[in-house]
Short mmCIF file of C-alpha atoms in Angstrom, two decimals:
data_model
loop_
_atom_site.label_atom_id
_atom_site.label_comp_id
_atom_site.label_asym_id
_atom_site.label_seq_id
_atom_site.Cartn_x
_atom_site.Cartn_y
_atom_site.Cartn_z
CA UNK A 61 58.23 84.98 147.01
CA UNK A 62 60.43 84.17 149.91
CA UNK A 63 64.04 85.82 149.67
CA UNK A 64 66.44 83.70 151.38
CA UNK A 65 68.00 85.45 154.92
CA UNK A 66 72.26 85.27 153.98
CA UNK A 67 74.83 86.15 156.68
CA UNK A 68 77.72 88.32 155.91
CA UNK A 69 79.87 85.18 155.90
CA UNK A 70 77.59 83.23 153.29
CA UNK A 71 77.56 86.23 151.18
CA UNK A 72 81.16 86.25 150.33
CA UNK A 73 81.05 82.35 149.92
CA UNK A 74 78.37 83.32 147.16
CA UNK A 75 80.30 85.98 145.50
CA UNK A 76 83.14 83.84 145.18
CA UNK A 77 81.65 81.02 143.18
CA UNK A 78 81.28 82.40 140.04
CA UNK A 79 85.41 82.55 140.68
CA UNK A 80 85.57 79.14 141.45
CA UNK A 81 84.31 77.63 138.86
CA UNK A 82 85.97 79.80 136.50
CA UNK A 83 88.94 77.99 138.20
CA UNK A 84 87.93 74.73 137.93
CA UNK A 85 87.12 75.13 134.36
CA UNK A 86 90.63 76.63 133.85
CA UNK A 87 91.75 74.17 136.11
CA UNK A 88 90.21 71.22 133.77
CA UNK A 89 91.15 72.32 130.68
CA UNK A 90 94.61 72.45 131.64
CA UNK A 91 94.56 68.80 132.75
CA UNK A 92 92.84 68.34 129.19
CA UNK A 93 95.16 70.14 128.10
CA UNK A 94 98.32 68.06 129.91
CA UNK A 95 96.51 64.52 128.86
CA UNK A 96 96.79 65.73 124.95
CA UNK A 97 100.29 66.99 125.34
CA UNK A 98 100.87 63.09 126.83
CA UNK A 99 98.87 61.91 124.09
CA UNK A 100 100.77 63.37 121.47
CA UNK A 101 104.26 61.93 121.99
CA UNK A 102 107.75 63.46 120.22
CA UNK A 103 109.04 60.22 117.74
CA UNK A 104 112.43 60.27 116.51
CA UNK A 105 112.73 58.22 113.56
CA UNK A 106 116.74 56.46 112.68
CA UNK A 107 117.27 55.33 109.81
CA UNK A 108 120.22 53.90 108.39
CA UNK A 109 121.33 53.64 105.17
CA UNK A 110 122.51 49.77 103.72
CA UNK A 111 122.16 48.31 107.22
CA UNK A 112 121.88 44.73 106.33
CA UNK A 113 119.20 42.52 108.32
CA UNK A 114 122.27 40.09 109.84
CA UNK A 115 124.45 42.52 110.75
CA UNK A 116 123.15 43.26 113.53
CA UNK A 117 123.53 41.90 116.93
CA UNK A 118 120.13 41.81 118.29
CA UNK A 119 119.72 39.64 114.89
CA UNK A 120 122.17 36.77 115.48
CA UNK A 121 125.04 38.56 114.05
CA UNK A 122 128.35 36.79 114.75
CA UNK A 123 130.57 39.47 114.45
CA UNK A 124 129.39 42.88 114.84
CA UNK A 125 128.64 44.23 118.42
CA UNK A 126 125.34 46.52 118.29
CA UNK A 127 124.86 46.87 122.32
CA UNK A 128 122.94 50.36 121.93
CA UNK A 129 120.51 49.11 118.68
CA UNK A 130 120.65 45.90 120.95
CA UNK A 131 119.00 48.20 123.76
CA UNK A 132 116.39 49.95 121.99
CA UNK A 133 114.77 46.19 120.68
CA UNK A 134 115.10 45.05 124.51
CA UNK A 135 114.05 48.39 125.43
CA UNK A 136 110.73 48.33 122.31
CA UNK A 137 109.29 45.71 119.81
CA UNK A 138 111.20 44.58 116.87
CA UNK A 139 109.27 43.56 114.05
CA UNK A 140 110.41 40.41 111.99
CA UNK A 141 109.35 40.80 108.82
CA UNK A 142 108.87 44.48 107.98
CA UNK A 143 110.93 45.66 104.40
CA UNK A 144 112.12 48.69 103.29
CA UNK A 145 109.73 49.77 100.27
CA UNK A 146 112.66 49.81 98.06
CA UNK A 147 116.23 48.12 97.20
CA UNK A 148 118.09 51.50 96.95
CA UNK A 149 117.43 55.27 98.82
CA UNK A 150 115.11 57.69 97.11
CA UNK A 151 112.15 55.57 96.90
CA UNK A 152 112.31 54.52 100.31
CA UNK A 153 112.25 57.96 101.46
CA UNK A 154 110.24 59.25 99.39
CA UNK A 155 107.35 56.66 100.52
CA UNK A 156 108.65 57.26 104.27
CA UNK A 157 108.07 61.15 104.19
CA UNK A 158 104.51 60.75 102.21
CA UNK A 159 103.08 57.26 102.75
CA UNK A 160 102.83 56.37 99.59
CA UNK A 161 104.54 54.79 97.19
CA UNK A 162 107.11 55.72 95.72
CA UNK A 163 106.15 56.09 92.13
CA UNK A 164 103.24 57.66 93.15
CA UNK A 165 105.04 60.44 94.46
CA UNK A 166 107.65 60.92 91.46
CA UNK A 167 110.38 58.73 92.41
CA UNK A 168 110.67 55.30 91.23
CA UNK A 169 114.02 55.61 91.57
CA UNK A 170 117.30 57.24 92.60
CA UNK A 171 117.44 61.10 92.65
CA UNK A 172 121.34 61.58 90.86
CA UNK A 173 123.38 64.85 90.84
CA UNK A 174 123.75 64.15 87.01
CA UNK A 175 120.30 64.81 85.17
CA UNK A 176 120.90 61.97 82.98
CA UNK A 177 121.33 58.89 85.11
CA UNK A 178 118.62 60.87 87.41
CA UNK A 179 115.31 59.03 88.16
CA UNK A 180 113.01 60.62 90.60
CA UNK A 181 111.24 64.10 91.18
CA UNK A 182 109.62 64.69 94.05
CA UNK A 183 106.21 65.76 93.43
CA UNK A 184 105.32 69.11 94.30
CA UNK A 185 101.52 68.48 94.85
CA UNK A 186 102.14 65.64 97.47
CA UNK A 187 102.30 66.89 101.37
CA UNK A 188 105.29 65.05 103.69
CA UNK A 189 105.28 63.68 107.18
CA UNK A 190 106.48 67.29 107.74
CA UNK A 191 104.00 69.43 106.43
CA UNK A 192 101.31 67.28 107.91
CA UNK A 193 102.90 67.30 111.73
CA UNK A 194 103.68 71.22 111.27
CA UNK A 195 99.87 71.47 110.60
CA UNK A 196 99.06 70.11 114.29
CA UNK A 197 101.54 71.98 116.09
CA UNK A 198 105.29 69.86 116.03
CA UNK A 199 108.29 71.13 115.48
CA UNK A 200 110.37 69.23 112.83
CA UNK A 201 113.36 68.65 111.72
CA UNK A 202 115.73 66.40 109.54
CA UNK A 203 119.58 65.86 110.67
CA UNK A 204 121.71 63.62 108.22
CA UNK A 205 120.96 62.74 104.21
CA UNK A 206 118.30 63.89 102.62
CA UNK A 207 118.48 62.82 99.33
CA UNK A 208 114.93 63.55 97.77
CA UNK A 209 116.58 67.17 95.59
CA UNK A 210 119.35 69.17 95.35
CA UNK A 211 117.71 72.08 94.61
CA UNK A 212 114.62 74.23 95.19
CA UNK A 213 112.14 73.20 95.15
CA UNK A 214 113.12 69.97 96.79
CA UNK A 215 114.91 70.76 99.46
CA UNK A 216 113.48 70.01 103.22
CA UNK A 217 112.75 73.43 104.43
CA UNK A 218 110.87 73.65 101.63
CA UNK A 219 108.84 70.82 102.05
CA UNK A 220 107.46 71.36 105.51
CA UNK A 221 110.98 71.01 107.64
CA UNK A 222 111.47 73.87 109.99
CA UNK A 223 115.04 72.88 110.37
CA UNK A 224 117.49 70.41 108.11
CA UNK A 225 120.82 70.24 109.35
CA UNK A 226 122.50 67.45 106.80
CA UNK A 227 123.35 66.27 103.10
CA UNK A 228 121.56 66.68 100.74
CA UNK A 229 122.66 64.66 98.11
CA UNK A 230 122.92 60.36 97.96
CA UNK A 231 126.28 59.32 99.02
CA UNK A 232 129.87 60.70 100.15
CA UNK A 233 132.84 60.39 98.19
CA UNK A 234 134.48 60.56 101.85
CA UNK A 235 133.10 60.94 105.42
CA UNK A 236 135.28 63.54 106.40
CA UNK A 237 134.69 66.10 103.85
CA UNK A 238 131.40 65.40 102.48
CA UNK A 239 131.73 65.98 99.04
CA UNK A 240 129.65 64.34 96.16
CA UNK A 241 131.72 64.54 92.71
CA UNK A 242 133.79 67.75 94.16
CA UNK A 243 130.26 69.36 95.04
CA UNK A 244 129.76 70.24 98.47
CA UNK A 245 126.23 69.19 99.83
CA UNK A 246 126.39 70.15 103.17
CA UNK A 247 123.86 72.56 104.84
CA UNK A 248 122.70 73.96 107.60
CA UNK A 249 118.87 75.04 106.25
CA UNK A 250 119.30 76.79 102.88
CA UNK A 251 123.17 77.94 103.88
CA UNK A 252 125.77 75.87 102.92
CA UNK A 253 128.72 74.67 105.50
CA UNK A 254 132.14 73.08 105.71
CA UNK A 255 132.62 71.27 108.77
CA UNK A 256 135.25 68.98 110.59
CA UNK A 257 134.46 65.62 111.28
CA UNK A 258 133.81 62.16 110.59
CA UNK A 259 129.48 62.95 108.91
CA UNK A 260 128.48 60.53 111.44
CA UNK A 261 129.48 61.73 114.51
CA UNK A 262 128.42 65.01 113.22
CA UNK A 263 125.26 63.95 112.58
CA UNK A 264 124.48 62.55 115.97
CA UNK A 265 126.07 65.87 117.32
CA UNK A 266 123.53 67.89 115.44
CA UNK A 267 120.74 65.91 116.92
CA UNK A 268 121.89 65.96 119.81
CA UNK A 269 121.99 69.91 119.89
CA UNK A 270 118.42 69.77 118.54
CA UNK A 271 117.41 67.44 121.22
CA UNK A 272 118.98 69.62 124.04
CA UNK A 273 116.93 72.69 122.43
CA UNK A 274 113.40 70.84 122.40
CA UNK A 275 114.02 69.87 125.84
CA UNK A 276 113.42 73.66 126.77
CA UNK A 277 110.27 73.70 125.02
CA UNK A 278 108.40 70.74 126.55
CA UNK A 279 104.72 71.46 125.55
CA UNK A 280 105.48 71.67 122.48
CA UNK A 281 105.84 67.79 120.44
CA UNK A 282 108.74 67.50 117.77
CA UNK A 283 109.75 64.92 114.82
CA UNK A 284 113.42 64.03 114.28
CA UNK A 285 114.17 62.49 111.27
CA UNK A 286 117.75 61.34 111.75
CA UNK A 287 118.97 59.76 108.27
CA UNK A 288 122.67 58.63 109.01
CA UNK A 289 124.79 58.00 105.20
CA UNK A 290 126.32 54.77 107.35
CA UNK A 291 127.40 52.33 107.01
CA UNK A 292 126.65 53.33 102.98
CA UNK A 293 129.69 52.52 100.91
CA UNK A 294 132.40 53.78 100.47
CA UNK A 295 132.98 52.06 103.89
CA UNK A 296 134.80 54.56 106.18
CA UNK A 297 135.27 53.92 110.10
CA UNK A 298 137.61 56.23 111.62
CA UNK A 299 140.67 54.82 111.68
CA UNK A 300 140.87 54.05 115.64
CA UNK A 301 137.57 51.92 115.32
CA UNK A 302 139.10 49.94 111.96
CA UNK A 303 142.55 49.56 114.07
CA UNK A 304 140.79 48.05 117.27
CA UNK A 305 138.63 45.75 114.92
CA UNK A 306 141.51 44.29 113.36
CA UNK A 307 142.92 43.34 116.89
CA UNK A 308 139.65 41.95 117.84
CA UNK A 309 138.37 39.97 114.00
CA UNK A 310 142.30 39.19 112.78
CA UNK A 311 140.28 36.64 110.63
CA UNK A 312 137.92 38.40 109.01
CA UNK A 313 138.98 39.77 105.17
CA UNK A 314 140.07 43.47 105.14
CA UNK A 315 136.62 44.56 103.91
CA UNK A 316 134.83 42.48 106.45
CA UNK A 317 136.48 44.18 108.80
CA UNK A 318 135.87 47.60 107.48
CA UNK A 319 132.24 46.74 107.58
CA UNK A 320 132.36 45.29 111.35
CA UNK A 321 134.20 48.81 112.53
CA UNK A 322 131.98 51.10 110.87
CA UNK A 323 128.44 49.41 111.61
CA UNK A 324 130.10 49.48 115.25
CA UNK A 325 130.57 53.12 115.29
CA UNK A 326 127.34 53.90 113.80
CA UNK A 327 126.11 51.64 116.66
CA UNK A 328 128.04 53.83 119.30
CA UNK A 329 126.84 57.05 117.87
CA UNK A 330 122.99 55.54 118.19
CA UNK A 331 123.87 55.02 121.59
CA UNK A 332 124.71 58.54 122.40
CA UNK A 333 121.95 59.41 121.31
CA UNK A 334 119.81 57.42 123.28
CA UNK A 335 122.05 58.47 126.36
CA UNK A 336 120.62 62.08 125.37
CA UNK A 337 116.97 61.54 125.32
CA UNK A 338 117.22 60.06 128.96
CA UNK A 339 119.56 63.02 130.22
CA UNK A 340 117.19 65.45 128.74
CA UNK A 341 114.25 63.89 129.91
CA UNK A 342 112.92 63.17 127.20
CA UNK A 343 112.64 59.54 127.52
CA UNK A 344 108.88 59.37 128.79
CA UNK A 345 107.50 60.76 125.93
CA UNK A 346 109.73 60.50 123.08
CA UNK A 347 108.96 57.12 120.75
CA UNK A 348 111.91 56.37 118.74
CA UNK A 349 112.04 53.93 115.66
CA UNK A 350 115.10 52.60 113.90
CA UNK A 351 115.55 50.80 110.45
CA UNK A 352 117.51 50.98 107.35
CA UNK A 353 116.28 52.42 103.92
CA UNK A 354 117.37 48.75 102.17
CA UNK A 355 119.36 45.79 102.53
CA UNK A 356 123.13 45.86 102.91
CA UNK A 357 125.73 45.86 99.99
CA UNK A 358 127.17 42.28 98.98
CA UNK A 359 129.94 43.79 97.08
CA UNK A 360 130.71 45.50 100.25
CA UNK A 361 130.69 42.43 102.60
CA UNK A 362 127.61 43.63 104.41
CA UNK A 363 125.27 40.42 105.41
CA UNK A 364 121.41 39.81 104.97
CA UNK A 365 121.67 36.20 105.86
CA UNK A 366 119.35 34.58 105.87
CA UNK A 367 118.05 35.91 103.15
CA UNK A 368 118.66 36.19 99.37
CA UNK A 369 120.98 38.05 97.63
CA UNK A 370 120.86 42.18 98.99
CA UNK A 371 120.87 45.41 97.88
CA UNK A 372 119.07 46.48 94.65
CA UNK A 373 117.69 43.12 94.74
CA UNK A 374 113.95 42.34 95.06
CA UNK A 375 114.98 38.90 96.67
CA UNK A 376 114.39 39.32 100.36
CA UNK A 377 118.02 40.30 101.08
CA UNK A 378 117.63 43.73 99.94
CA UNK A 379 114.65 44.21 101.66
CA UNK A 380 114.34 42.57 104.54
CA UNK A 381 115.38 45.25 107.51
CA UNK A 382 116.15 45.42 110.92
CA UNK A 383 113.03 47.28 112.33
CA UNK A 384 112.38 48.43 116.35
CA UNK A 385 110.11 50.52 117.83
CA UNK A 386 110.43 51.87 121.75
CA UNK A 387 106.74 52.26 122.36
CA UNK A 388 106.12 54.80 125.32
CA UNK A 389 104.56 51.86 126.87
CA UNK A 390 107.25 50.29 128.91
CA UNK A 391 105.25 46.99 129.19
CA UNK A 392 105.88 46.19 125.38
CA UNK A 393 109.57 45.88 126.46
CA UNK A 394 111.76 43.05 124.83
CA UNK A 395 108.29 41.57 122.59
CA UNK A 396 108.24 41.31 118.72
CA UNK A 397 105.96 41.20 116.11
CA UNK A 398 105.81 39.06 113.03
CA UNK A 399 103.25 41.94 111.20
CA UNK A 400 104.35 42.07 107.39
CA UNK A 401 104.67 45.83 107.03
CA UNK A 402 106.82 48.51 104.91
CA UNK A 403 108.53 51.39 106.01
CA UNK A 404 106.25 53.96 105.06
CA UNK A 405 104.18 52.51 107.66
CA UNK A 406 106.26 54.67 109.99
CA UNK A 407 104.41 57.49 108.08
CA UNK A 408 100.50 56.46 109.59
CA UNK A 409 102.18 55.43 112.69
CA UNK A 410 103.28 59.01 113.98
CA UNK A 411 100.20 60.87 112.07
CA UNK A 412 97.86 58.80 114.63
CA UNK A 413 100.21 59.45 117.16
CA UNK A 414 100.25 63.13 116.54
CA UNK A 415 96.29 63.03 116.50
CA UNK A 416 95.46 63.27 112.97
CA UNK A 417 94.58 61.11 109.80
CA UNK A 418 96.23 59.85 107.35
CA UNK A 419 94.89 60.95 103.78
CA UNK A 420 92.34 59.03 102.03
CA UNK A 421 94.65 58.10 99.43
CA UNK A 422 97.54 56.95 101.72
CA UNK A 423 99.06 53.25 101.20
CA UNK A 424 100.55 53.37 104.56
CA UNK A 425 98.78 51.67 107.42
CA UNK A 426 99.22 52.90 111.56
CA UNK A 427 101.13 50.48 113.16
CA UNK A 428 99.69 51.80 116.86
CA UNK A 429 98.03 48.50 117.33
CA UNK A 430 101.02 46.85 117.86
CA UNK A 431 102.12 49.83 119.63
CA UNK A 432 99.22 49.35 122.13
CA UNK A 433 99.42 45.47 122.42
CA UNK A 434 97.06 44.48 120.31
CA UNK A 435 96.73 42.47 117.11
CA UNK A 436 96.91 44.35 113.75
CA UNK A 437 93.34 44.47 112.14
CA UNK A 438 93.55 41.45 109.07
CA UNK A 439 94.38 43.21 105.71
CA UNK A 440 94.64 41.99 102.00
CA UNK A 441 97.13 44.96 101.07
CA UNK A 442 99.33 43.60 98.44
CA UNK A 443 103.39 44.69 99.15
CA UNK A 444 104.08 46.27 96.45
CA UNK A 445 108.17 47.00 95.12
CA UNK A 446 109.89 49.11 92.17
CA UNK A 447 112.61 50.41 91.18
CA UNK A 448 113.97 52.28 88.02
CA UNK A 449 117.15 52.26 86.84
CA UNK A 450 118.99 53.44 83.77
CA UNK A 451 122.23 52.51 82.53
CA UNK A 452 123.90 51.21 79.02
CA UNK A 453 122.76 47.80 79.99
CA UNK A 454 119.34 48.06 81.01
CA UNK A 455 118.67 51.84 79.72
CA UNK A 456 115.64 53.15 82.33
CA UNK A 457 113.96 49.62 82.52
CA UNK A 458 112.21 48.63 86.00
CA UNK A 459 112.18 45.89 88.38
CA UNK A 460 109.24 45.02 90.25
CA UNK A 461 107.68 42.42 92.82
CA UNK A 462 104.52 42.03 94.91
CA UNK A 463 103.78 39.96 98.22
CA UNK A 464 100.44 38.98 98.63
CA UNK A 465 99.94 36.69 101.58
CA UNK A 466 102.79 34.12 101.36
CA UNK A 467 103.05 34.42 97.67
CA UNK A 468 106.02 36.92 96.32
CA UNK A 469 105.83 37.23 92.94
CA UNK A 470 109.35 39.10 91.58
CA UNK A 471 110.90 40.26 88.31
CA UNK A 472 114.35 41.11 89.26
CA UNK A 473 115.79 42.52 86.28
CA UNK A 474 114.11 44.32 83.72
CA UNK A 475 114.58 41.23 80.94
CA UNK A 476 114.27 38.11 83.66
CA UNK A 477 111.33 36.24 83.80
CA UNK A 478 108.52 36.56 86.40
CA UNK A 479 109.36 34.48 89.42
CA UNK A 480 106.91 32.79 92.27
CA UNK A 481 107.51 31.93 95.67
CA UNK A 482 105.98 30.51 98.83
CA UNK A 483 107.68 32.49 101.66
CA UNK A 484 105.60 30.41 104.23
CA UNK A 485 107.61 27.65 102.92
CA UNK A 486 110.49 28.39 101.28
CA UNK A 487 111.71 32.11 102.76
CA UNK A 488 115.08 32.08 101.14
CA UNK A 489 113.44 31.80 97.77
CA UNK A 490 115.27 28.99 96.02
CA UNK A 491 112.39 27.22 94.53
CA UNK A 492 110.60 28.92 91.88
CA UNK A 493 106.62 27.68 91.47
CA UNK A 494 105.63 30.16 88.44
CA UNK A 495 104.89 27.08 86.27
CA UNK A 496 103.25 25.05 89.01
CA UNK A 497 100.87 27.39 90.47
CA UNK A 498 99.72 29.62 87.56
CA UNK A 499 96.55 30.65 89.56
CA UNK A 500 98.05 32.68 92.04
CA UNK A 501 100.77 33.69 89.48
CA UNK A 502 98.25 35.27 87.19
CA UNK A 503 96.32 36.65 90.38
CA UNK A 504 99.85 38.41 91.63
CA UNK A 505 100.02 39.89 87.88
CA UNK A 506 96.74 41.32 87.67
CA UNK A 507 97.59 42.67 90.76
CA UNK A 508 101.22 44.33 90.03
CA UNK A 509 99.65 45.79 86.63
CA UNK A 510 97.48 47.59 88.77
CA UNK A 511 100.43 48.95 90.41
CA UNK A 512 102.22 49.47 87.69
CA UNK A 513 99.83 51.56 85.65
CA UNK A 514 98.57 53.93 89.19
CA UNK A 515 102.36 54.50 89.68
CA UNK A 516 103.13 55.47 86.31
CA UNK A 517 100.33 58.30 86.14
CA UNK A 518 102.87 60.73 88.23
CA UNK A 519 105.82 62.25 86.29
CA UNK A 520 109.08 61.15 87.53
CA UNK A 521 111.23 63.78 85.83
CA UNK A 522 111.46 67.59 86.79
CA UNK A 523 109.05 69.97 85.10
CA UNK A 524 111.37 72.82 85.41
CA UNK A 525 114.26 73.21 82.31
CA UNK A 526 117.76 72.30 83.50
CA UNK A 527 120.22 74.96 83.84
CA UNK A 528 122.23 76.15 80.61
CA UNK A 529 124.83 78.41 82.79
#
């Protein structure tokens, strides 16, 4: 056996291979390493609350200046005909923060501070956005309204948030000090707080604090989940921003200008925020989404134009949404997409994003097609809507419709009669075809019993006994 003849010099290149290579392995799994920190964006989800479709500018609105949600469609892709998956605020959130909907998770309806007009219970044995992310390494937080329980063991830290900063009731009697009947819902985690300030600007300051302490920890990816209560009746700009509108819309009715100042503030508030994500540099790989839980308020001289009616209405006015996402891919810029989606969508979105799966038994579908610039795969998922309601008139009935293709089928009050439409040719929904196309009608039934009966397997009410102190 020959024994090759090594100089002093090639000896010490030989000893220091096994070194190298240890290197270059370190070396490549810390690219791989770097690729799957790029891979796994941060996403900051908006979402407003009663932010009709038309009033905003990016929409045709005629009145109401939105330059910074203006920016983020020119800036992303806004989608056309995306709806919120319900006409009033639990149920959209509730199918936001568990892709599903929202009877299957125990809330058909709105969560209430009193037990008695109450109509949703988050269900315990269901695993949110949060919980999920957490499991694959973000950090996550909620700023702004929760709404989803006032108690444990609904409240966000306990159901997967590592930090909630916010409301946690529906509305606010007043913007300023944040209470709900006299109750103060304001916390910071578990603790309860009193602060100054007008709730939006406080919530944008919160995020923006949050923001600025992610920034420090760059390899690791975080969710924001920033739920402003605007513009949400009772309609409350600070008084500066009503007093300049007035100057500026002497024409429009006192409540129209209300409206126009406080969507315009909210707008403002967006746009600090967006002005934070670039000075942080966070911009390259932070995706950012913004829509609105439902259509705007009627009584409240929000606008949906053009479509019907708005707000606890399963016409398309209450919920038809604006809807943008700012892709990291800068190429998307300024395009739009006509896909026919719900918000929970948002839900698969950022679990594919983060690098995981959604659940087997998720209704949501990952919108990173579009994200990518591609077309979405073709799908037969019905749209399905409800909403439960109880009050002297109607006494816990429930409304419902179903899209399927261009056909909407919609009952919108619990004793109305089943209605048909053809969106594809009549999108305001003024002529009803239930008596002239009863195939597809009785199709569109079959398929909202379905619905129906899989939603109403989950209990809606709390198991635990209410209070006697």
């Amino acid at each position: 056996m020959l024994t090759p003849s090594f100089s002093n010099a090639h000896r010490s290149i030989w000893n220091l291979l096994p070194v190298a290579i240890l290197v270059l392995a370190c070396l490549k799994t810390s690219s791989a390493t770097a690729q799957q920190a790029t891979a796994r964006p941060n996403v900051i989800v908006i979402l407003a609350d009663d932010l009709g479709y038309g009033d905003v500018g990016y929409q045709g609105c005629p009145d109401i200046a939105t330059p910074n949600i203006d920016r983020l469609a020119k800036e992303g892709i806004t989608f056309t005909n995306m709806r919120a998956n319900c006409t009033v605020c639990s149920p959209t959130r509730a199918a936001l923060l568990t892709g599903r909907y929202a009877d299957r998770v125990g809330v058909p309806g709105v969560i209430r501070t009193n037990p008695q007009s109450n109509f949703g219970f988050l269900s315990l044995d269901v695993r949110t956005i949060a919980n999920r992310l957490s499991d694959v390494g973000y950090h996550t937080a909620i700023v702004g309204k929760w709404h989803l329980g006032l108690e444990s063991p609904n409240t966000p830290n306990e159901r997967g948030f590592d930090l909630f900063h916010g409301f946690l009731g529906d509305m606010m009697d007043d913007y300023y000090n944040h209470r709900r009947g006299g109750i103060n819902f304001m916390r910071h985690n578990d603790q309860e707080i009193d602060p100054d300030g007008h709730a939006t600007e406080l919530f944008t300051e919160w995020s923006i604090d949050y923001l600025t302490d992610r920034s420090k920890q760059k390899d690791d990816p975080f969710f924001l989940y920033l739920a402003y209560n605007a513009p949400h009746f009772p309609i409350q700009p600070p008084t500066e921003w009503l007093e300049r509108t007035k100057q500026s819309h002497p024409e429009a009715s006192p409540a129209r200008q209300k409206n126009i100042a406080f969507v315009e503030h909210l707008d403002a508030n967006v746009g600090k925020l967006l002005a934070a994500i670039d000075q942080l540099d966070l911009r390259e790989n932070t995706l950012v989404a913004f829509t609105s839980d439902n259509g705007g308020s009627i009584p409240h001289a929000q606008r949906n134009l053009p479509w019907r009616d708005g707000k606890q209405s399963h016409y398309d006015g209450g919920l038809r949404v604006p809807f943008i996402i700012r892709p990291l891919n800068r190429d998307l810029a300024g395009t739009t997409s006509d896909y026919a989606g719900l918000t929970f969508d948002l839900y698969a979105t950022t679990l594919k994003l983060a690098g995981t799966k959604r659940e087997s038994d998720c209704d949501a579908v990952s919108l990173t097609p579009i994200l990518d610039g591609k077309a979405m795969p073709e799908q037969t998922r019905p749209l399905y809507f409800v909403r439960r309601e109880g009050n002297p008139r109607y006494c816990g009935m429930a409304y419902h419709a179903l899209i399927k293709g261009n056909w909407k089928l919609v009952q919108n009050t619990p004793f109305s009669a089943l209605e048909l439409y053809d969106l594809s040719k009549d999108p305001e929904e003024q002529n009803d075809l239930i008596n002239k196309a009863p195939k597809i009608a009785n199709e569109l039934k079959r398929d909202l019993i379905k619905h129906i009966q899989r939603g109403g397997q989950t209990p809606w009410q709390s198991p635990f006994p209410a209070s006697t102190d």
